[in-house]
Amino acid sequence: MGGGFYISKVVGVAGIVLGAGAVATIIALAVVYSEEVAKNNEVISPTNEGSTVKPTLTTTEGSSVSTPEGSSVSTPLLPTAQPSNEPWDKYRLPDTLKPDHYNLTLWPRLKVNEQGLYIFTGETYVVFQCVKETDLILIHSNKLNYTKWEGGQLAKLTALGNITAPTIKSSWLQETTQYLVMQLNGNLTVGELYQLDTKFVGELANDLGGFYRSEYEEDGIEKVVATTQMQPTDARKAFPCFDEPAMKAVFHITLLHPVGTIALSNGMERVTMEGPEGTVEVLKTSFSETKRMSTYLLAFIVIAMLLNRLQIRIYARKKAITDKQGEYALNITGPILKFFEEYYNVSYPLPKSDQIALPDFNAGAMENWGLITYRETALLYDPEMSSNSNKERIATIIAHELAHMWFGNLVTLNWWNDLWLNEGFASYVEYLGANDAEPDWNIKDLIVLNDVHRVFAIDALASSHPLSSEEQAIQKPEQISELFDAISYMYCNVCVCHFLQQTYLKAFSYNNTVYSDLWDHLDLAANSSGVSLPTGFNVNSIMNRWVLQMGFPVITIDTANGHFSQEHFLLDPASRPDVPESEFKYEWIVPIRWMKTGKEQSLTWLKTRTANMTDMKVIENEWVLANLNVSGYYRVNYDVPNWERLLNVLNTTPESIPVINRAQLIDDAFNLARAKYIDTILALRTTKYLKTEKEYMPWESALNNLDFFYLMFDRSEVFGYMQAYLKIQVEELFGHFKNITDNWTKVPSGHMDQYNQVNAIRVACSTGIDECLNLTKGWYKQWMNDPTKNPIHPNLRTTVYCSAISAGGEAEWEFGWNQFNASTIATEADKLRYALACTKQPWLLNKYLEYSLNPTKIRKQDATSTIVYIASNVVGQPLAWDFIRDRWQYIFEHHSFTFAPTGTSSIQLMLLFSQLKDFQAEHNDFGSGNLAIQQSIERTSANIRWVAENKKKVLEWFDGEVPKP
Ligand code: BES
Ligand code: ZN
């Protein structure tokens, strides 16, 4: 990964602290030409209005100025001012010497010294070669005052080779021609290298030439920038140099500058160290050496930190950068940083933000401060080849990691037991950041599908765990790794968490905290913003119930009498005896947002196990819907008549229920059915209205829940009936997308519609709608015929590839495999890697399983997910299971393999269950997989019971819903 392989951008993230006028001034200052100097002078240096700074540091014998450290410097008298034909009276350098490289340290003072002057000090040496014999050294120097060396000379000369340099006879400054002149006591030898050392002081005048001072006002405070303009002949005003364009050399530059400023030069900043210089604390920034270059092109700048100048760079493989795959990340990083600066009300704490895509990377991304690492699919976007889902992942993952720059990096949790707060918080605000970058997506709505439902699924198990653990309980590396599970990533669920955490960040910057520090600050915020917490409770007492006990409640509302109550929700009611005790007795303080017959009611808190509210009582056709927009972390159950009325609303006027809640009703119903709160058939009935539904969220929610039915029944006679039902349900949606995409020639404009188009094709093809199968097979065939032209839209590729490879044989698979190997775009390769697991040929799946553990075929970072893809294919599932068992030792040692807790189907269940148990007994330590395997066993046993209880009635219901010919 070469250093040059990046693109970058300079953005004004510090916009909140920098007024527009000041921004303009800074930008202007960096580019003004000398002719504009006079005009602009008065405008940009308000302190010196109308006056010019006297050149007090020139060449009068005896005049001396003090450096900030107090050492005195002086300049000798000119020997003669008469014009003559001496070399030092000529304006061009003699052709006797040639510079090779310079080492230069400059220290501009951004405050006045005792004499009321802005100065800079410098130390430099130049290594030059003698190309013609001479006893004279001329080097340009203008308005610099030199410190004398031993012997009273203005410079020190040494030879670098095996010879002795002649001593300096006399040295002086030739003002007119701007030279430092040194006459020697002997000749320099041709071909030899010599080093000339000097120490000097110059004035950092606001004269727009050489190393000069620029000033502006910000928030009523005078600010000083040190900057340079060398072209054509002012480099000599910054340091002694052979100041002609042909005198190219390499420059090693170091700038000393005040803490709180950044230094820039031609080279890349290499190291910035903080340390004392004399009695003053300074930063020392060294730059990488320059190319061989002319002096007039040098630049040195010292500027207050974050003055509209944050460097954003994206690094990746060279090809990815030249293909512009980093552009999207580059474009959204600045706005997202700016968003978080405003959100947190704290400036981005670093001067630069580097992000790098690595070909091999285990996690999705890692928030190293100022240098975030990503796997390629999480950072690189190709408009021609990446889908909208790839784009969304990139936007959210960037937002997530950038959110950590403050929450996690600036303020860090004390120990890993509080990791959930770090990750949970970032997982919530990533949606806010991404929403700011892509406001049209409505991405915040997806929190429910992507996060809440995911966490609900495992937090409803008796083997779940509280968010927070005791510090002492987390000691071993495996224990720490185990903490990074979906529960820790749960979003900040109780509404008080949505308040800004600004005072918390300010109070603990560069320090560490425990989670209750945040609650304390939220309490302050809640008090000062007049948020209504339930009487008798503060943030601490509310939040403790959510983080110190595991799980979440189901709220049951009885609309017949206005009764409502809470209970710890368990997916498997039989597991209740296994649930550990809780000091809060599995009661929560629950914020209930709800509506009655389409009209929003005021927020109600449920603080006890049961409560009563007459408003929740309904008459006639009224209905109640709670957890509006799923703003709370709980499920809701109703009395059966209210469920019936809600079903009726779905079937008649679905739009009177917000779209997020349509999705939620389906998810709650299916899960309540699994947990035996309601009948399975009632849950299935929530999918009937989908025939007319066009929105993504309810469809996605239903399909996710029906996946469980597929998993349970895919090898039984129920499967055919279920397919027939879903085929009818999806027909209209398929037709809808065909229409709005002009017969599949384009994609819908809305982000969610694009997702739902994929669902329509996926379900239509998998339930055997011929038109769909012909479409996907045709596209894939077309691509096979001309591999240089892929006719499939990136959004549809995962589904189309999968459908075509599933319906096809060896040729389709091999073509996919070859395309996978040929792809230089990670997101495209990932689509193929997924689709290759869709084949129905066991021998291809076995071959693919073998490939998955061969790092020359499948990258190690992708091994686990490839096996999981294969295991979620009905044909691949038993093959994958055998494979995992055979290779367990290897997998365990080489991969952090985590069990997909849902990846089992019914025919295998009995067998698998006993196998899992044996398996756990055989290998009694799974490292960080211990909890995962426990959850897997618990879920499997619940599934076995569920199938036994539900198979018959589910079959009958599906059968009854399919019209008979
Ligand atoms: N800090 C994590 C990455 C991490 C997790 C490193 C576990 C080591 C062990 C990072 O901030 C993160 O959360 N990454 C997520 C992406 C995010 C969008 C949820 C990931 O890697 O999947
Ligand atoms: Zn994170």
Short mmCIF file of C-alpha atoms in Angstrom, two decimals, residues 532-856:
data_model
loop_
_atom_site.label_atom_id
_atom_site.label_comp_id
_atom_site.label_asym_id
_atom_site.label_seq_id
_atom_site.Cartn_x
_atom_site.Cartn_y
_atom_site.Cartn_z
CA SER A 532 -40.52 15.20 31.33
CA LEU A 533 -39.14 12.15 33.06
CA PRO A 534 -41.65 10.17 35.11
CA THR A 535 -41.95 11.59 38.60
CA GLY A 536 -39.63 10.03 41.11
CA PHE A 537 -37.10 8.85 38.53
CA ASN A 538 -33.96 10.24 37.00
CA VAL A 539 -31.95 9.05 34.04
CA ASN A 540 -29.84 6.86 36.29
CA SER A 541 -32.73 4.99 37.83
CA ILE A 542 -34.48 4.57 34.48
CA MET A 543 -31.41 3.45 32.58
CA ASN A 544 -30.16 1.03 35.23
CA ARG A 545 -33.19 -1.14 34.62
CA TRP A 546 -32.31 -1.34 30.94
CA VAL A 547 -28.62 -1.98 31.29
CA LEU A 548 -28.21 -3.99 34.49
CA GLN A 549 -30.86 -6.59 33.72
CA MET A 550 -31.02 -8.49 30.48
CA GLY A 551 -33.89 -8.65 28.03
CA PHE A 552 -36.82 -6.35 27.41
CA PRO A 553 -40.52 -6.35 28.21
CA VAL A 554 -43.64 -7.18 26.28
CA ILE A 555 -46.35 -4.69 27.10
CA THR A 556 -49.82 -6.16 27.03
CA ILE A 557 -52.69 -3.76 26.51
CA ASP A 558 -56.23 -4.80 27.20
CA THR A 559 -58.42 -2.34 25.33
CA ALA A 560 -61.53 -3.77 26.95
CA ASN A 561 -60.68 -2.22 30.31
CA GLY A 562 -57.64 0.05 29.79
CA HIS A 563 -55.37 -2.30 31.69
CA PHE A 564 -51.75 -2.55 30.64
CA SER A 565 -48.87 -4.52 32.06
CA GLN A 566 -45.32 -5.62 31.41
CA GLU A 567 -43.51 -8.94 31.46
CA HIS A 568 -39.98 -10.05 30.55
CA PHE A 569 -40.35 -11.28 26.95
CA LEU A 570 -38.91 -14.75 26.33
CA LEU A 571 -39.05 -16.38 22.93
CA ASP A 572 -39.25 -19.76 24.60
CA PRO A 573 -41.57 -19.58 27.61
CA ALA A 574 -40.22 -22.95 28.78
CA SER A 575 -36.86 -21.30 29.41
CA ARG A 576 -38.22 -18.98 32.10
CA PRO A 577 -36.82 -21.09 34.97
CA ASP A 578 -33.33 -20.62 33.47
CA VAL A 579 -33.49 -16.86 33.69
CA PRO A 580 -31.16 -15.50 36.39
CA GLU A 581 -32.54 -13.28 39.15
CA SER A 582 -32.54 -9.55 38.72
CA GLU A 583 -32.50 -6.89 41.42
CA PHE A 584 -35.11 -5.03 39.37
CA LYS A 585 -37.29 -8.16 39.05
CA TYR A 586 -37.50 -7.74 35.30
CA GLU A 587 -39.53 -4.59 35.51
CA TRP A 588 -38.66 -1.56 33.45
CA ILE A 589 -39.63 2.09 33.30
CA VAL A 590 -41.20 2.09 29.85
CA PRO A 591 -42.05 5.16 27.78
CA ILE A 592 -45.23 4.41 25.85
CA ARG A 593 -46.02 6.46 22.79
CA TRP A 594 -49.31 5.39 21.34
CA MET A 595 -52.23 6.25 19.11
CA LYS A 596 -55.92 5.66 19.28
CA THR A 597 -57.74 5.12 16.00
CA GLY A 598 -54.99 6.95 14.12
CA LYS A 599 -54.63 9.86 16.55
CA GLU A 600 -51.44 10.24 18.58
CA GLN A 601 -51.93 10.41 22.37
CA SER A 602 -49.65 11.91 24.98
CA LEU A 603 -46.60 9.99 26.22
CA THR A 604 -47.36 7.60 29.07
CA TRP A 605 -44.80 5.96 31.38
CA LEU A 606 -45.35 2.45 32.63
CA LYS A 607 -43.44 2.35 35.91
CA THR A 608 -44.92 -0.71 37.57
CA ARG A 609 -45.81 -4.23 36.54
CA THR A 610 -49.40 -3.26 35.85
CA ALA A 611 -51.27 -0.02 35.40
CA ASN A 612 -54.57 1.29 34.28
CA MET A 613 -55.46 4.08 31.93
CA THR A 614 -59.04 4.68 31.01
CA ASP A 615 -57.97 6.33 27.74
CA MET A 616 -56.73 2.96 26.55
CA LYS A 617 -60.25 1.58 26.77
CA VAL A 618 -61.96 1.56 23.40
CA ILE A 619 -65.50 1.57 22.18
CA GLU A 620 -66.89 0.11 18.98
CA ASN A 621 -64.40 0.32 16.11
CA GLU A 622 -61.71 2.23 17.94
CA TRP A 623 -58.25 0.68 18.04
CA VAL A 624 -55.06 1.21 19.97
CA LEU A 625 -51.55 1.00 18.60
CA ALA A 626 -48.54 1.40 20.91
CA ASN A 627 -44.80 1.95 20.54
CA LEU A 628 -45.29 4.53 17.81
CA ASN A 629 -42.45 4.45 15.32
CA VAL A 630 -40.82 1.90 17.58
CA SER A 631 -39.20 4.56 19.70
CA GLY A 632 -39.08 2.17 22.67
CA TYR A 633 -37.29 -1.11 23.17
CA TYR A 634 -40.24 -3.42 23.81
CA ARG A 635 -42.88 -5.51 22.09
CA VAL A 636 -46.61 -4.91 22.34
CA ASN A 637 -49.40 -7.40 22.67
CA TYR A 638 -53.15 -6.58 22.65
CA ASP A 639 -56.39 -8.28 23.52
CA VAL A 640 -57.63 -10.36 20.59
CA PRO A 641 -60.46 -7.96 19.60
CA ASN A 642 -57.90 -5.14 19.26
CA TRP A 643 -55.67 -7.40 17.16
CA GLU A 644 -58.69 -8.10 14.95
CA ARG A 645 -59.38 -4.39 14.58
CA LEU A 646 -55.72 -3.76 13.72
CA LEU A 647 -55.86 -6.52 11.08
CA ASN A 648 -58.96 -4.86 9.72
CA VAL A 649 -57.17 -1.52 9.49
CA LEU A 650 -54.26 -3.19 7.65
CA ASN A 651 -56.66 -4.72 5.19
CA THR A 652 -58.75 -1.59 4.61
CA THR A 653 -56.82 1.62 5.36
CA PRO A 654 -53.22 0.54 6.01
CA GLU A 655 -51.89 4.08 5.66
CA SER A 656 -53.56 5.08 8.94
CA ILE A 657 -50.83 3.05 10.65
CA PRO A 658 -47.33 4.55 10.25
CA VAL A 659 -45.15 2.44 7.96
CA ILE A 660 -42.65 1.58 10.70
CA ASN A 661 -45.51 0.28 12.80
CA ARG A 662 -46.91 -1.78 9.94
CA ALA A 663 -43.51 -3.49 9.90
CA GLN A 664 -43.55 -3.72 13.68
CA LEU A 665 -47.03 -5.22 13.92
CA ILE A 666 -45.89 -8.07 11.70
CA ASP A 667 -42.68 -8.61 13.67
CA ASP A 668 -44.42 -8.42 17.05
CA ALA A 669 -47.15 -10.81 15.90
CA PHE A 670 -44.73 -13.44 14.64
CA ASN A 671 -42.57 -13.27 17.74
CA LEU A 672 -45.52 -13.20 20.12
CA ALA A 673 -46.77 -16.30 18.35
CA ARG A 674 -43.44 -18.05 18.79
CA ALA A 675 -43.53 -17.14 22.45
CA LYS A 676 -47.13 -18.43 22.66
CA TYR A 677 -48.75 -15.12 23.55
CA ILE A 678 -50.90 -15.26 20.42
CA ASP A 679 -51.90 -17.86 17.90
CA THR A 680 -49.53 -18.57 15.00
CA ILE A 681 -52.39 -18.11 12.56
CA LEU A 682 -53.01 -14.59 13.84
CA ALA A 683 -49.39 -13.83 13.00
CA LEU A 684 -49.69 -15.28 9.53
CA ARG A 685 -52.80 -13.17 8.96
CA THR A 686 -50.74 -9.98 9.34
CA THR A 687 -49.16 -10.86 5.98
CA LYS A 688 -52.44 -11.04 4.06
CA TYR A 689 -52.64 -7.31 3.44
CA LEU A 690 -49.19 -7.38 1.77
CA LYS A 691 -50.96 -8.11 -1.47
CA THR A 692 -51.53 -4.37 -1.72
CA GLU A 693 -48.49 -3.15 0.24
CA LYS A 694 -45.75 -1.46 -1.77
CA GLU A 695 -43.52 -0.24 1.04
CA TYR A 696 -40.22 -1.88 1.81
CA MET A 697 -40.31 -2.02 5.60
CA PRO A 698 -43.44 -4.14 6.09
CA TRP A 699 -42.38 -6.46 3.29
CA GLU A 700 -38.90 -6.88 4.68
CA SER A 701 -40.27 -7.51 8.14
CA ALA A 702 -42.67 -10.16 6.82
CA LEU A 703 -40.03 -11.85 4.69
CA ASN A 704 -37.60 -12.00 7.60
CA ASN A 705 -40.26 -13.64 9.73
CA LEU A 706 -41.37 -16.02 7.00
CA ASP A 707 -37.72 -17.06 6.65
CA PHE A 708 -38.18 -18.77 9.97
CA PHE A 709 -41.09 -20.74 8.49
CA TYR A 710 -38.94 -21.68 5.53
CA LEU A 711 -36.21 -22.82 7.84
CA MET A 712 -38.61 -24.94 9.82
CA PHE A 713 -40.59 -26.36 6.93
CA ASP A 714 -38.35 -26.31 3.87
CA ARG A 715 -38.13 -30.09 3.73
CA SER A 716 -41.70 -30.83 4.68
CA GLU A 717 -45.00 -30.83 2.79
CA VAL A 718 -45.78 -27.39 4.26
CA PHE A 719 -43.18 -25.92 1.92
CA GLY A 720 -45.26 -26.26 -1.27
CA TYR A 721 -48.33 -24.60 0.27
CA MET A 722 -46.27 -21.79 1.67
CA GLN A 723 -44.64 -21.18 -1.71
CA ALA A 724 -48.03 -21.04 -3.38
CA TYR A 725 -49.30 -18.48 -0.85
CA LEU A 726 -46.29 -16.24 -1.14
CA LYS A 727 -46.39 -16.42 -4.91
CA ILE A 728 -49.89 -14.96 -4.88
CA GLN A 729 -48.91 -12.33 -2.36
CA VAL A 730 -45.92 -11.07 -4.37
CA GLU A 731 -47.48 -11.04 -7.83
CA GLU A 732 -48.80 -7.52 -7.56
CA LEU A 733 -45.56 -6.16 -6.14
CA PHE A 734 -43.61 -7.78 -8.97
CA GLY A 735 -45.97 -6.21 -11.49
CA HIS A 736 -45.71 -2.84 -9.74
CA PHE A 737 -41.95 -2.75 -10.08
CA LYS A 738 -42.10 -3.97 -13.63
CA ASN A 739 -44.32 -0.97 -14.39
CA ILE A 740 -42.42 1.72 -12.57
CA THR A 741 -39.10 0.55 -14.00
CA ASP A 742 -40.33 0.54 -17.60
CA ASN A 743 -40.13 -3.20 -17.86
CA TRP A 744 -36.97 -3.51 -15.74
CA THR A 745 -34.95 -1.03 -17.78
CA LYS A 746 -34.24 1.26 -14.84
CA VAL A 747 -34.45 1.24 -11.06
CA PRO A 748 -36.90 3.17 -8.87
CA SER A 749 -35.67 6.50 -7.54
CA GLY A 750 -36.36 5.98 -3.82
CA HIS A 751 -33.75 4.23 -1.69
CA MET A 752 -36.30 1.99 0.05
CA ASP A 753 -38.12 1.36 -3.24
CA GLN A 754 -34.86 0.13 -4.67
CA TYR A 755 -34.62 -2.31 -1.80
CA ASN A 756 -38.17 -3.46 -2.28
CA GLN A 757 -37.61 -4.00 -5.98
CA VAL A 758 -34.95 -6.51 -4.98
CA ASN A 759 -37.42 -8.18 -2.60
CA ALA A 760 -40.02 -8.40 -5.36
CA ILE A 761 -37.59 -10.14 -7.69
CA ARG A 762 -36.17 -12.37 -4.99
CA VAL A 763 -39.56 -13.63 -3.83
CA ALA A 764 -41.08 -13.82 -7.30
CA CYS A 765 -38.18 -15.94 -8.53
CA SER A 766 -37.95 -18.14 -5.45
CA THR A 767 -41.68 -18.87 -5.51
CA GLY A 768 -41.39 -19.80 -9.17
CA ILE A 769 -43.00 -16.92 -11.08
CA ASP A 770 -41.92 -17.82 -14.62
CA GLU A 771 -41.61 -14.27 -15.83
CA CYS A 772 -39.12 -13.60 -13.05
CA LEU A 773 -37.08 -16.73 -13.67
CA ASN A 774 -36.88 -15.99 -17.36
CA LEU A 775 -35.79 -12.47 -16.61
CA THR A 776 -32.95 -13.40 -14.26
CA LYS A 777 -31.79 -16.40 -16.27
CA GLY A 778 -31.85 -14.29 -19.43
CA TRP A 779 -29.76 -11.53 -17.90
CA TYR A 780 -27.19 -13.97 -16.56
CA LYS A 781 -26.99 -15.82 -19.89
CA GLN A 782 -26.48 -12.50 -21.66
CA TRP A 783 -23.60 -11.75 -19.32
CA MET A 784 -22.09 -15.21 -19.85
CA ASN A 785 -22.21 -14.63 -23.59
CA ASP A 786 -20.37 -11.35 -23.27
CA PRO A 787 -18.48 -11.19 -19.96
CA THR A 788 -17.24 -7.68 -20.75
CA LYS A 789 -20.80 -6.33 -20.57
CA ASN A 790 -22.80 -7.06 -17.47
CA PRO A 791 -26.44 -6.13 -18.20
CA ILE A 792 -27.59 -6.51 -14.59
CA HIS A 793 -28.10 -3.41 -12.47
CA PRO A 794 -25.79 -3.46 -9.40
CA ASN A 795 -28.78 -3.33 -7.04
CA LEU A 796 -30.16 -6.54 -8.49
CA ARG A 797 -26.95 -8.48 -8.89
CA THR A 798 -26.90 -10.40 -5.61
CA THR A 799 -30.43 -11.64 -6.23
CA VAL A 800 -30.08 -12.26 -9.95
CA TYR A 801 -26.76 -14.07 -9.61
CA CYS A 802 -28.18 -16.20 -6.81
CA SER A 803 -31.32 -17.01 -8.72
CA ALA A 804 -29.43 -17.89 -11.92
CA ILE A 805 -26.76 -19.96 -10.17
CA SER A 806 -29.43 -21.72 -8.14
CA ALA A 807 -31.40 -22.58 -11.29
CA GLY A 808 -28.27 -23.38 -13.30
CA GLY A 809 -25.54 -25.99 -13.19
CA GLU A 810 -21.78 -26.22 -13.43
CA ALA A 811 -21.41 -23.72 -16.29
CA GLU A 812 -23.24 -20.96 -14.39
CA TRP A 813 -21.27 -21.71 -11.24
CA GLU A 814 -17.90 -21.78 -12.97
CA PHE A 815 -18.66 -18.56 -14.79
CA GLY A 816 -19.54 -16.95 -11.45
CA TRP A 817 -16.36 -18.31 -9.89
CA ASN A 818 -14.22 -16.92 -12.71
CA GLN A 819 -15.90 -13.54 -12.47
CA PHE A 820 -15.30 -13.60 -8.71
CA ASN A 821 -11.60 -14.17 -9.30
CA ALA A 822 -11.39 -11.53 -12.00
CA SER A 823 -13.16 -8.81 -10.04
CA THR A 824 -11.11 -5.89 -8.78
CA ILE A 825 -14.09 -4.42 -7.01
CA ALA A 826 -14.66 -5.80 -3.55
CA THR A 827 -18.42 -5.19 -3.48
CA GLU A 828 -18.84 -7.01 -6.79
CA ALA A 829 -16.69 -9.92 -5.61
CA ASP A 830 -18.81 -10.16 -2.47
CA LYS A 831 -22.03 -10.43 -4.49
CA LEU A 832 -20.58 -13.33 -6.44
CA ARG A 833 -19.17 -14.96 -3.33
CA TYR A 834 -22.66 -14.91 -1.85
CA ALA A 835 -24.36 -16.15 -5.02
CA LEU A 836 -21.94 -19.06 -5.47
CA ALA A 837 -23.45 -20.52 -2.29
CA CYS A 838 -26.88 -20.61 -3.97
CA THR A 839 -26.21 -23.60 -6.22
CA LYS A 840 -28.27 -26.71 -5.59
CA GLN A 841 -25.46 -29.05 -6.68
CA PRO A 842 -24.01 -30.76 -3.59
CA TRP A 843 -20.67 -31.43 -5.25
CA LEU A 844 -20.24 -27.75 -6.12
CA LEU A 845 -21.17 -26.79 -2.59
CA ASN A 846 -18.62 -29.24 -1.19
CA LYS A 847 -15.99 -27.86 -3.50
CA TYR A 848 -16.94 -24.37 -2.38
CA LEU A 849 -16.69 -25.40 1.28
CA GLU A 850 -13.17 -26.64 0.63
CA TYR A 851 -12.31 -23.35 -1.06
CA SER A 852 -13.61 -21.43 1.95
CA LEU A 853 -10.73 -22.56 4.14
CA ASN A 854 -8.12 -22.15 1.42
CA PRO A 855 -6.80 -18.60 1.72
CA THR A 856 -5.50 -18.63 -1.85
#
